[in-house]
């Protein structure tokens, strides 16, 4: 039997880029607040990036989704035991409401537990103590996402004011995102890059979105340029990577000038190319970031992979200091030889009053872990 070894973590890095930045639209009338825009994102098909799908810049005020995230491991030799954690279950907060969630695990786990981690993410821990050659985890959720609305007064706050509102012992869960983390180390190089966007007195939303678009413009989306273990400094030097790298780089830039920024993992709704049917299971995980933009505005979502503010096409699942805090699935196995990983994600808009993902947290024939 082989010695125990780690499951490779399921990466949220392989996702979606729109090459065309869009201009921010500021509305001077206080009665008509500025709203985050939605932008087209390309579909990834058989490893190739397809052309962006034309889409109106005006996204709906609210969208409900049914999400299915399936992870399968197949082993070359039997596994005697395994223990895993998954972070794929959405929680209420911000602009998201989770209506229901169902977790299915095959083979049946011998033990399982749910808890909220330090950052408020819902974590399921389970162990399997029987011989198996495959592991399948399916998480199904039904959520509603509401478009963020930014008033003119909030959009016009200078970034230095937002910086002043982040410091102090009264805001430990904000201030902790201003400093280094295991995968993100602030530096003078990152500060210099950010400084081109954050001129003295510039408005926080305008400056943050400018930095987001500059990263989108200056960096090449290339899934072969980096791996899940590539450092933020390496990705910054390469000027290339995927959404995980883009988010890490922008967080490093913001922290290097003293602003709080945190990593977000989740999903991005995609559209099929014109004339093509939507492919079930062809979606993927995505990553972006949030900057703390002051007491009034709070956390503001930014997507440097798509050069936009986060809106109803983005479905947040977990937050943390960097990717290491939010990887969808991780664990350790005893035995197993080599393994292959297959991930299938499906994100489908549904009617708000559609049937729930589960019935009393159970799915006949498989182990089911519902919301308690």
CSV table of C-alpha atoms in Angstrom, one decimal:
chain,number,residue,atom,x,y,z
A,1,UNK,CA,0.0,0.0,0.0
A,2,UNK,CA,1.2,3.5,-0.8
A,3,UNK,CA,2.0,6.0,1.9
A,4,UNK,CA,-0.6,8.7,2.6
A,5,UNK,CA,-0.6,11.6,0.2
A,6,UNK,CA,-2.5,14.8,-0.4
A,7,UNK,CA,-5.3,15.2,-2.9
A,8,UNK,CA,-4.3,17.9,-5.4
A,9,UNK,CA,-6.5,20.9,-4.5
A,10,UNK,CA,-9.2,21.6,-7.0
A,11,UNK,CA,-8.2,24.9,-8.6
A,12,UNK,CA,-10.5,27.8,-9.2
A,13,UNK,CA,-8.0,29.4,-11.5
A,14,UNK,CA,-9.1,28.3,-14.9
A,15,UNK,CA,-11.6,30.8,-16.0
A,16,UNK,CA,-12.9,33.4,-18.2
A,17,UNK,CA,-11.6,36.5,-19.8
A,18,UNK,CA,-13.2,39.2,-21.8
A,19,UNK,CA,-10.6,41.2,-23.8
A,20,UNK,CA,-12.5,44.4,-24.2
A,21,UNK,CA,-12.6,46.8,-21.3
A,22,UNK,CA,-15.7,48.9,-21.0
A,23,UNK,CA,-15.9,52.6,-19.8
A,24,UNK,CA,-17.3,53.3,-16.4
A,25,UNK,CA,-20.5,55.3,-16.5
A,26,UNK,CA,-20.9,57.9,-13.7
A,27,UNK,CA,-24.4,59.3,-13.3
A,28,UNK,CA,-24.5,62.8,-11.9
A,29,UNK,CA,-28.1,62.7,-10.8
A,30,UNK,CA,-28.3,61.5,-7.1
A,31,UNK,CA,-31.7,60.1,-7.8
A,32,UNK,CA,-30.2,57.7,-10.3
A,33,UNK,CA,-27.3,55.9,-8.5
A,34,UNK,CA,-24.4,54.4,-10.4
A,35,UNK,CA,-24.9,50.6,-11.0
A,36,UNK,CA,-22.3,48.0,-11.5
A,37,UNK,CA,-22.2,46.9,-15.2
A,38,UNK,CA,-22.1,43.3,-16.5
A,39,UNK,CA,-19.7,42.5,-19.4
A,40,UNK,CA,-19.5,39.7,-21.9
A,41,UNK,CA,-17.3,36.8,-21.0
A,42,UNK,CA,-15.9,34.1,-23.4
A,43,UNK,CA,-16.7,30.4,-23.2
A,44,UNK,CA,-13.9,27.9,-22.7
A,45,UNK,CA,-14.5,24.9,-25.0
A,46,UNK,CA,-12.1,21.9,-25.1
A,47,UNK,CA,-9.3,24.1,-23.7
A,48,UNK,CA,-9.8,26.9,-26.2
A,49,UNK,CA,-11.0,30.4,-25.5
A,50,UNK,CA,-14.0,31.1,-27.7
A,51,UNK,CA,-15.0,34.6,-28.7
A,52,UNK,CA,-16.9,36.8,-26.3
A,53,UNK,CA,-20.7,36.6,-26.5
A,54,UNK,CA,-22.4,39.9,-27.3
A,55,UNK,CA,-24.4,41.0,-24.3
A,56,UNK,CA,-26.1,44.1,-23.2
A,57,UNK,CA,-24.0,46.2,-20.7
A,58,UNK,CA,-27.1,46.6,-18.6
A,59,UNK,CA,-27.5,43.5,-16.4
A,60,UNK,CA,-30.8,42.5,-14.7
A,61,UNK,CA,-31.4,43.8,-11.2
A,62,UNK,CA,-31.6,40.3,-9.8
A,63,UNK,CA,-30.9,36.8,-11.1
A,64,UNK,CA,-31.6,33.3,-9.6
A,65,UNK,CA,-29.3,30.4,-10.4
A,66,UNK,CA,-29.1,26.7,-10.0
A,67,UNK,CA,-25.5,25.6,-9.5
A,68,UNK,CA,-24.1,22.1,-9.8
A,69,UNK,CA,-20.4,21.4,-9.0
A,70,UNK,CA,-19.3,17.8,-9.5
A,71,UNK,CA,-15.8,16.6,-8.5
A,72,UNK,CA,-14.6,13.1,-9.3
A,73,UNK,CA,-11.3,11.4,-8.3
A,74,UNK,CA,-10.3,8.1,-9.8
A,75,UNK,CA,-7.4,6.1,-8.3
A,76,UNK,CA,-5.0,3.6,-9.9
A,77,UNK,CA,-4.9,1.6,-6.7
A,78,UNK,CA,-7.4,1.2,-3.8
A,79,UNK,CA,-7.7,3.9,-1.2
A,80,UNK,CA,-8.0,2.6,2.4
A,81,UNK,CA,-9.1,5.8,3.9
A,82,UNK,CA,-9.4,9.5,3.1
A,83,UNK,CA,-10.3,12.7,4.8
A,84,UNK,CA,-11.5,15.8,2.9
A,85,UNK,CA,-12.8,19.4,3.3
A,86,UNK,CA,-15.0,21.1,0.7
A,87,UNK,CA,-15.8,24.8,0.4
A,88,UNK,CA,-18.4,24.9,-2.4
A,89,UNK,CA,-21.6,25.9,-0.4
A,90,UNK,CA,-22.8,29.5,-0.8
A,91,UNK,CA,-23.8,31.4,2.3
A,92,UNK,CA,-26.1,34.4,2.8
A,93,UNK,CA,-24.3,37.7,2.7
A,94,UNK,CA,-23.5,40.8,0.6
A,95,UNK,CA,-25.6,40.6,-2.6
A,96,UNK,CA,-26.3,36.8,-2.4
A,97,UNK,CA,-29.1,34.8,-0.8
A,98,UNK,CA,-28.7,31.0,-0.7
A,99,UNK,CA,-32.1,29.3,-0.8
A,100,UNK,CA,-30.9,25.7,-0.4
A,101,UNK,CA,-27.9,23.5,-0.8
A,102,UNK,CA,-27.4,19.7,-1.1
A,103,UNK,CA,-24.1,17.8,-0.8
A,104,UNK,CA,-23.9,14.3,-2.1
A,105,UNK,CA,-20.9,12.0,-1.5
A,106,UNK,CA,-20.1,8.6,-2.9
A,107,UNK,CA,-19.0,6.3,-1.3
A,108,UNK,CA,-20.9,7.1,1.9
A,109,UNK,CA,-18.8,8.9,4.4
A,110,UNK,CA,-18.2,7.3,7.8
A,111,UNK,CA,-18.3,10.7,9.4
A,112,UNK,CA,-19.0,14.3,8.4
A,113,UNK,CA,-19.3,17.7,10.0
A,114,UNK,CA,-20.2,21.2,8.9
A,115,UNK,CA,-18.8,24.4,10.4
A,116,UNK,CA,-18.1,28.0,9.5
A,117,UNK,CA,-14.4,28.9,9.2
A,118,UNK,CA,-12.8,32.1,10.4
A,119,UNK,CA,-13.9,34.0,7.3
A,120,UNK,CA,-17.5,32.9,7.5
A,121,UNK,CA,-17.3,30.3,4.7
A,122,UNK,CA,-19.3,27.1,5.1
A,123,UNK,CA,-17.0,24.0,5.3
A,124,UNK,CA,-18.0,20.4,5.1
A,125,UNK,CA,-15.4,17.9,6.5
A,126,UNK,CA,-15.9,14.2,5.9
A,127,UNK,CA,-14.0,10.9,6.1
A,128,UNK,CA,-14.3,7.6,4.3
A,129,UNK,CA,-12.8,4.6,6.0
A,130,UNK,CA,-13.7,1.9,3.5
A,131,UNK,CA,-11.8,0.6,0.5
A,132,UNK,CA,-12.7,2.6,-2.7
A,133,UNK,CA,-11.2,3.4,-6.1
A,134,UNK,CA,-13.2,6.5,-6.8
A,135,UNK,CA,-14.6,9.5,-5.0
A,136,UNK,CA,-17.5,11.6,-6.2
A,137,UNK,CA,-18.7,14.8,-4.6
A,138,UNK,CA,-21.7,16.8,-6.0
A,139,UNK,CA,-22.8,20.1,-4.5
A,140,UNK,CA,-26.1,21.6,-5.8
A,141,UNK,CA,-27.3,25.0,-4.7
A,142,UNK,CA,-30.0,27.5,-5.6
A,143,UNK,CA,-29.2,31.2,-5.1
A,144,UNK,CA,-30.3,34.7,-6.0
A,145,UNK,CA,-27.8,37.4,-6.8
A,146,UNK,CA,-28.8,41.1,-6.6
A,147,UNK,CA,-27.0,43.8,-8.6
A,148,UNK,CA,-24.8,46.1,-6.4
A,149,UNK,CA,-25.8,49.7,-6.5
A,150,UNK,CA,-23.3,52.5,-5.9
A,151,UNK,CA,-24.7,56.0,-5.1
A,152,UNK,CA,-22.9,59.1,-6.4
A,153,UNK,CA,-21.9,60.0,-2.9
A,154,UNK,CA,-20.2,56.6,-2.4
A,155,UNK,CA,-18.5,56.7,-5.8
A,156,UNK,CA,-17.0,60.1,-5.1
A,157,UNK,CA,-15.2,59.2,-1.9
A,158,UNK,CA,-11.5,59.9,-2.3
A,159,UNK,CA,-9.4,56.7,-1.8
A,160,UNK,CA,-7.4,58.3,1.0
A,161,UNK,CA,-10.7,58.6,3.0
A,162,UNK,CA,-11.4,54.9,2.5
A,163,UNK,CA,-7.9,54.2,3.7
A,164,UNK,CA,-8.4,56.2,6.9
A,165,UNK,CA,-11.7,54.3,7.6
A,166,UNK,CA,-9.9,50.9,7.4
A,167,UNK,CA,-7.5,51.3,10.3
A,168,UNK,CA,-8.0,50.8,14.0
A,169,UNK,CA,-8.8,48.1,16.5
A,170,UNK,CA,-12.6,48.4,15.8
A,171,UNK,CA,-12.2,46.9,12.3
A,172,UNK,CA,-9.9,43.8,12.8
A,173,UNK,CA,-11.7,41.8,10.0
A,174,UNK,CA,-11.0,44.6,7.6
A,175,UNK,CA,-7.6,45.7,8.7
A,176,UNK,CA,-6.2,42.1,8.5
A,177,UNK,CA,-6.7,42.2,4.7
A,178,UNK,CA,-4.2,45.1,4.5
A,179,UNK,CA,-1.2,42.9,5.2
A,180,UNK,CA,0.7,40.0,3.8
A,181,UNK,CA,-0.7,36.5,3.5
A,182,UNK,CA,0.8,33.2,2.6
A,183,UNK,CA,0.5,33.8,-1.2
A,184,UNK,CA,0.5,37.6,-1.3
A,185,UNK,CA,3.4,39.7,-0.1
A,186,UNK,CA,3.1,43.5,-0.5
A,187,UNK,CA,6.2,45.3,-2.1
A,188,UNK,CA,7.4,48.5,-3.6
A,189,UNK,CA,7.0,47.1,-7.1
A,190,UNK,CA,3.3,46.4,-6.5
A,191,UNK,CA,2.9,49.9,-4.9
A,192,UNK,CA,4.5,51.6,-7.8
A,193,UNK,CA,2.2,49.8,-10.3
A,194,UNK,CA,-0.9,50.7,-8.2
A,195,UNK,CA,0.3,54.3,-7.8
A,196,UNK,CA,-0.4,55.0,-11.5
A,197,UNK,CA,-4.1,54.5,-10.8
A,198,UNK,CA,-4.3,55.9,-7.2
A,199,UNK,CA,-3.2,59.5,-7.7
A,200,UNK,CA,-3.8,61.8,-4.7
A,201,UNK,CA,-7.4,62.7,-4.3
A,202,UNK,CA,-8.7,60.3,-6.9
A,203,UNK,CA,-12.1,58.8,-6.2
A,204,UNK,CA,-12.0,55.2,-4.8
A,205,UNK,CA,-14.3,53.6,-7.4
A,206,UNK,CA,-12.7,55.3,-10.3
A,207,UNK,CA,-9.1,54.4,-9.1
A,208,UNK,CA,-10.0,50.8,-8.3
A,209,UNK,CA,-11.6,50.2,-11.6
A,210,UNK,CA,-8.7,51.9,-13.4
A,211,UNK,CA,-6.3,49.5,-11.8
A,212,UNK,CA,-8.6,46.6,-12.6
A,213,UNK,CA,-8.6,47.5,-16.3
A,214,UNK,CA,-4.9,48.2,-16.4
A,215,UNK,CA,-4.2,44.6,-15.2
A,216,UNK,CA,-6.6,43.3,-17.8
A,217,UNK,CA,-4.8,45.3,-20.5
A,218,UNK,CA,-1.2,44.7,-19.4
A,219,UNK,CA,-1.5,41.0,-18.5
A,220,UNK,CA,-2.0,38.1,-21.0
A,221,UNK,CA,-4.6,35.5,-20.1
A,222,UNK,CA,-2.7,32.2,-20.6
A,223,UNK,CA,-3.6,29.0,-18.8
A,224,UNK,CA,-0.2,27.5,-19.7
A,225,UNK,CA,1.9,30.4,-18.2
A,226,UNK,CA,1.2,29.6,-14.5
A,227,UNK,CA,0.2,26.8,-12.2
A,228,UNK,CA,-1.8,26.8,-9.0
A,229,UNK,CA,1.6,27.1,-7.1
A,230,UNK,CA,2.9,30.1,-9.1
A,231,UNK,CA,3.8,32.9,-6.8
A,232,UNK,CA,2.2,36.3,-7.1
A,233,UNK,CA,5.6,37.9,-7.8
A,234,UNK,CA,6.2,35.4,-10.6
A,235,UNK,CA,2.9,36.1,-12.2
A,236,UNK,CA,3.5,39.8,-11.9
A,237,UNK,CA,6.9,39.4,-13.7
A,238,UNK,CA,5.4,37.3,-16.4
A,239,UNK,CA,2.5,39.6,-17.0
A,240,UNK,CA,0.5,36.5,-17.7
A,241,UNK,CA,-1.7,33.9,-15.9
A,242,UNK,CA,-5.3,33.1,-15.1
A,243,UNK,CA,-8.0,34.6,-12.9
A,244,UNK,CA,-6.3,33.3,-9.7
A,245,UNK,CA,-3.1,35.2,-10.7
A,246,UNK,CA,-4.9,38.3,-11.8
A,247,UNK,CA,-6.8,38.5,-8.5
A,248,UNK,CA,-3.6,37.9,-6.5
A,249,UNK,CA,-1.7,40.6,-8.4
A,250,UNK,CA,-4.5,43.2,-7.8
A,251,UNK,CA,-4.8,42.4,-4.2
A,252,UNK,CA,-1.0,42.7,-3.8
A,253,UNK,CA,-1.1,46.1,-5.5
A,254,UNK,CA,-3.9,47.4,-3.2
A,255,UNK,CA,-2.3,46.1,0.0
A,256,UNK,CA,1.0,47.6,-1.0
A,257,UNK,CA,-0.6,51.1,-0.8
A,258,UNK,CA,-2.4,50.3,2.5
A,259,UNK,CA,-5.8,49.3,1.2
A,260,UNK,CA,-7.7,46.2,2.4
A,261,UNK,CA,-8.5,43.7,-0.3
A,262,UNK,CA,-9.6,40.1,-0.1
A,263,UNK,CA,-9.8,37.1,-2.5
A,264,UNK,CA,-13.2,35.8,-3.7
A,265,UNK,CA,-13.9,32.4,-5.3
A,266,UNK,CA,-17.2,31.6,-7.0
A,267,UNK,CA,-18.7,31.2,-10.4
A,268,UNK,CA,-19.3,33.3,-13.5
A,269,UNK,CA,-22.3,32.9,-15.7
A,270,UNK,CA,-21.3,32.3,-19.3
A,271,UNK,CA,-23.2,32.5,-22.6
A,272,UNK,CA,-22.9,30.1,-25.5
A,273,UNK,CA,-21.5,31.5,-28.9
A,274,UNK,CA,-24.2,32.8,-31.2
A,275,UNK,CA,-26.2,29.9,-32.8
A,276,UNK,CA,-24.8,27.3,-30.3
A,277,UNK,CA,-26.7,25.5,-27.6
A,278,UNK,CA,-25.6,26.0,-24.0
A,279,UNK,CA,-23.4,23.0,-22.9
A,280,UNK,CA,-24.4,21.6,-19.5
A,281,UNK,CA,-21.3,21.2,-17.3
A,282,UNK,CA,-19.1,23.4,-19.4
A,283,UNK,CA,-18.9,26.2,-16.8
A,284,UNK,CA,-16.0,26.6,-14.4
A,285,UNK,CA,-15.0,28.2,-11.1
A,286,UNK,CA,-13.8,31.8,-11.2
A,287,UNK,CA,-11.9,34.1,-9.0
A,288,UNK,CA,-12.0,37.9,-8.4
A,289,UNK,CA,-11.4,40.3,-5.4
A,290,UNK,CA,-13.1,42.8,-3.2
A,291,UNK,CA,-11.6,46.1,-2.0
A,292,UNK,CA,-12.8,47.8,1.1
A,293,UNK,CA,-14.1,51.1,-0.2
A,294,UNK,CA,-15.1,52.9,3.0
A,295,UNK,CA,-17.8,52.6,5.6
A,296,UNK,CA,-20.6,53.6,3.3
A,297,UNK,CA,-19.8,51.4,0.3
A,298,UNK,CA,-18.2,48.5,2.2
A,299,UNK,CA,-16.7,45.7,0.1
A,300,UNK,CA,-16.6,46.4,-3.7
A,301,UNK,CA,-16.1,43.5,-6.1
A,302,UNK,CA,-13.6,43.8,-8.9
A,303,UNK,CA,-12.9,41.3,-11.7
A,304,UNK,CA,-9.5,42.0,-13.4
A,305,UNK,CA,-9.9,39.0,-15.7
A,306,UNK,CA,-12.9,40.7,-17.3
A,307,UNK,CA,-12.0,44.4,-16.6
A,308,UNK,CA,-15.3,45.1,-14.7
A,309,UNK,CA,-17.1,45.6,-11.5
A,310,UNK,CA,-18.7,42.5,-10.1
A,311,UNK,CA,-22.5,42.3,-10.9
A,312,UNK,CA,-25.2,39.7,-11.2
A,313,UNK,CA,-23.1,37.4,-13.5
A,314,UNK,CA,-20.8,36.7,-10.5
A,315,UNK,CA,-21.8,34.2,-7.9
A,316,UNK,CA,-19.6,34.5,-4.8
A,317,UNK,CA,-19.0,31.3,-2.7
A,318,UNK,CA,-16.0,31.9,-0.4
A,319,UNK,CA,-13.7,34.8,0.7
A,320,UNK,CA,-10.3,34.7,2.2
A,321,UNK,CA,-6.8,36.3,2.3
A,322,UNK,CA,-5.8,34.5,-0.9
A,323,UNK,CA,-6.5,31.3,-2.8
A,324,UNK,CA,-5.0,29.1,0.0
A,325,UNK,CA,-8.0,30.0,2.2
A,326,UNK,CA,-10.7,29.1,-0.3
A,327,UNK,CA,-9.7,26.1,-2.5
A,328,UNK,CA,-12.9,24.2,-3.3
A,329,UNK,CA,-11.7,20.8,-2.1
A,330,UNK,CA,-8.6,19.5,-0.3
A,331,UNK,CA,-7.8,16.4,1.6
A,332,UNK,CA,-5.4,13.4,2.3
A,333,UNK,CA,-5.7,9.8,1.2
A,334,UNK,CA,-4.1,6.6,2.4
A,335,UNK,CA,-3.1,4.6,-0.7
A,336,UNK,CA,-4.6,5.3,-4.1
A,337,UNK,CA,-1.5,5.3,-6.3
A,338,UNK,CA,-1.9,8.0,-8.9
A,339,UNK,CA,-5.2,9.7,-9.4
A,340,UNK,CA,-7.1,11.6,-12.1
A,341,UNK,CA,-9.4,14.6,-11.4
A,342,UNK,CA,-12.5,15.5,-13.3
A,343,UNK,CA,-14.5,18.6,-12.5
A,344,UNK,CA,-17.9,19.6,-14.0
A,345,UNK,CA,-19.6,22.9,-13.2
A,346,UNK,CA,-23.0,24.0,-14.4
A,347,UNK,CA,-24.5,27.5,-13.7
A,348,UNK,CA,-28.0,28.0,-15.0
A,349,UNK,CA,-30.3,30.9,-14.5
A,350,UNK,CA,-33.7,29.8,-13.2
A,351,UNK,CA,-37.0,31.3,-12.1
A,352,UNK,CA,-36.8,32.6,-8.6
A,353,UNK,CA,-39.7,30.4,-7.5
A,354,UNK,CA,-38.3,27.2,-9.1
A,355,UNK,CA,-38.1,23.9,-7.2
A,356,UNK,CA,-35.4,23.7,-4.6
A,357,UNK,CA,-32.2,21.8,-5.1
A,358,UNK,CA,-33.1,19.2,-2.4
A,359,UNK,CA,-36.1,17.9,-0.5
A,360,UNK,CA,-35.4,17.9,3.2
A,361,UNK,CA,-31.7,17.6,2.5
A,362,UNK,CA,-32.0,14.1,1.0
A,363,UNK,CA,-31.4,12.5,-2.3
A,364,UNK,CA,-32.5,8.8,-2.5
A,365,UNK,CA,-29.7,6.4,-3.2
A,366,UNK,CA,-26.8,8.5,-2.3
A,367,UNK,CA,-25.3,10.0,0.9
A,368,UNK,CA,-26.8,13.5,1.2
A,369,UNK,CA,-25.7,16.4,3.4
A,370,UNK,CA,-28.2,19.2,3.4
A,371,UNK,CA,-28.2,22.5,5.2
A,372,UNK,CA,-28.9,21.8,8.9
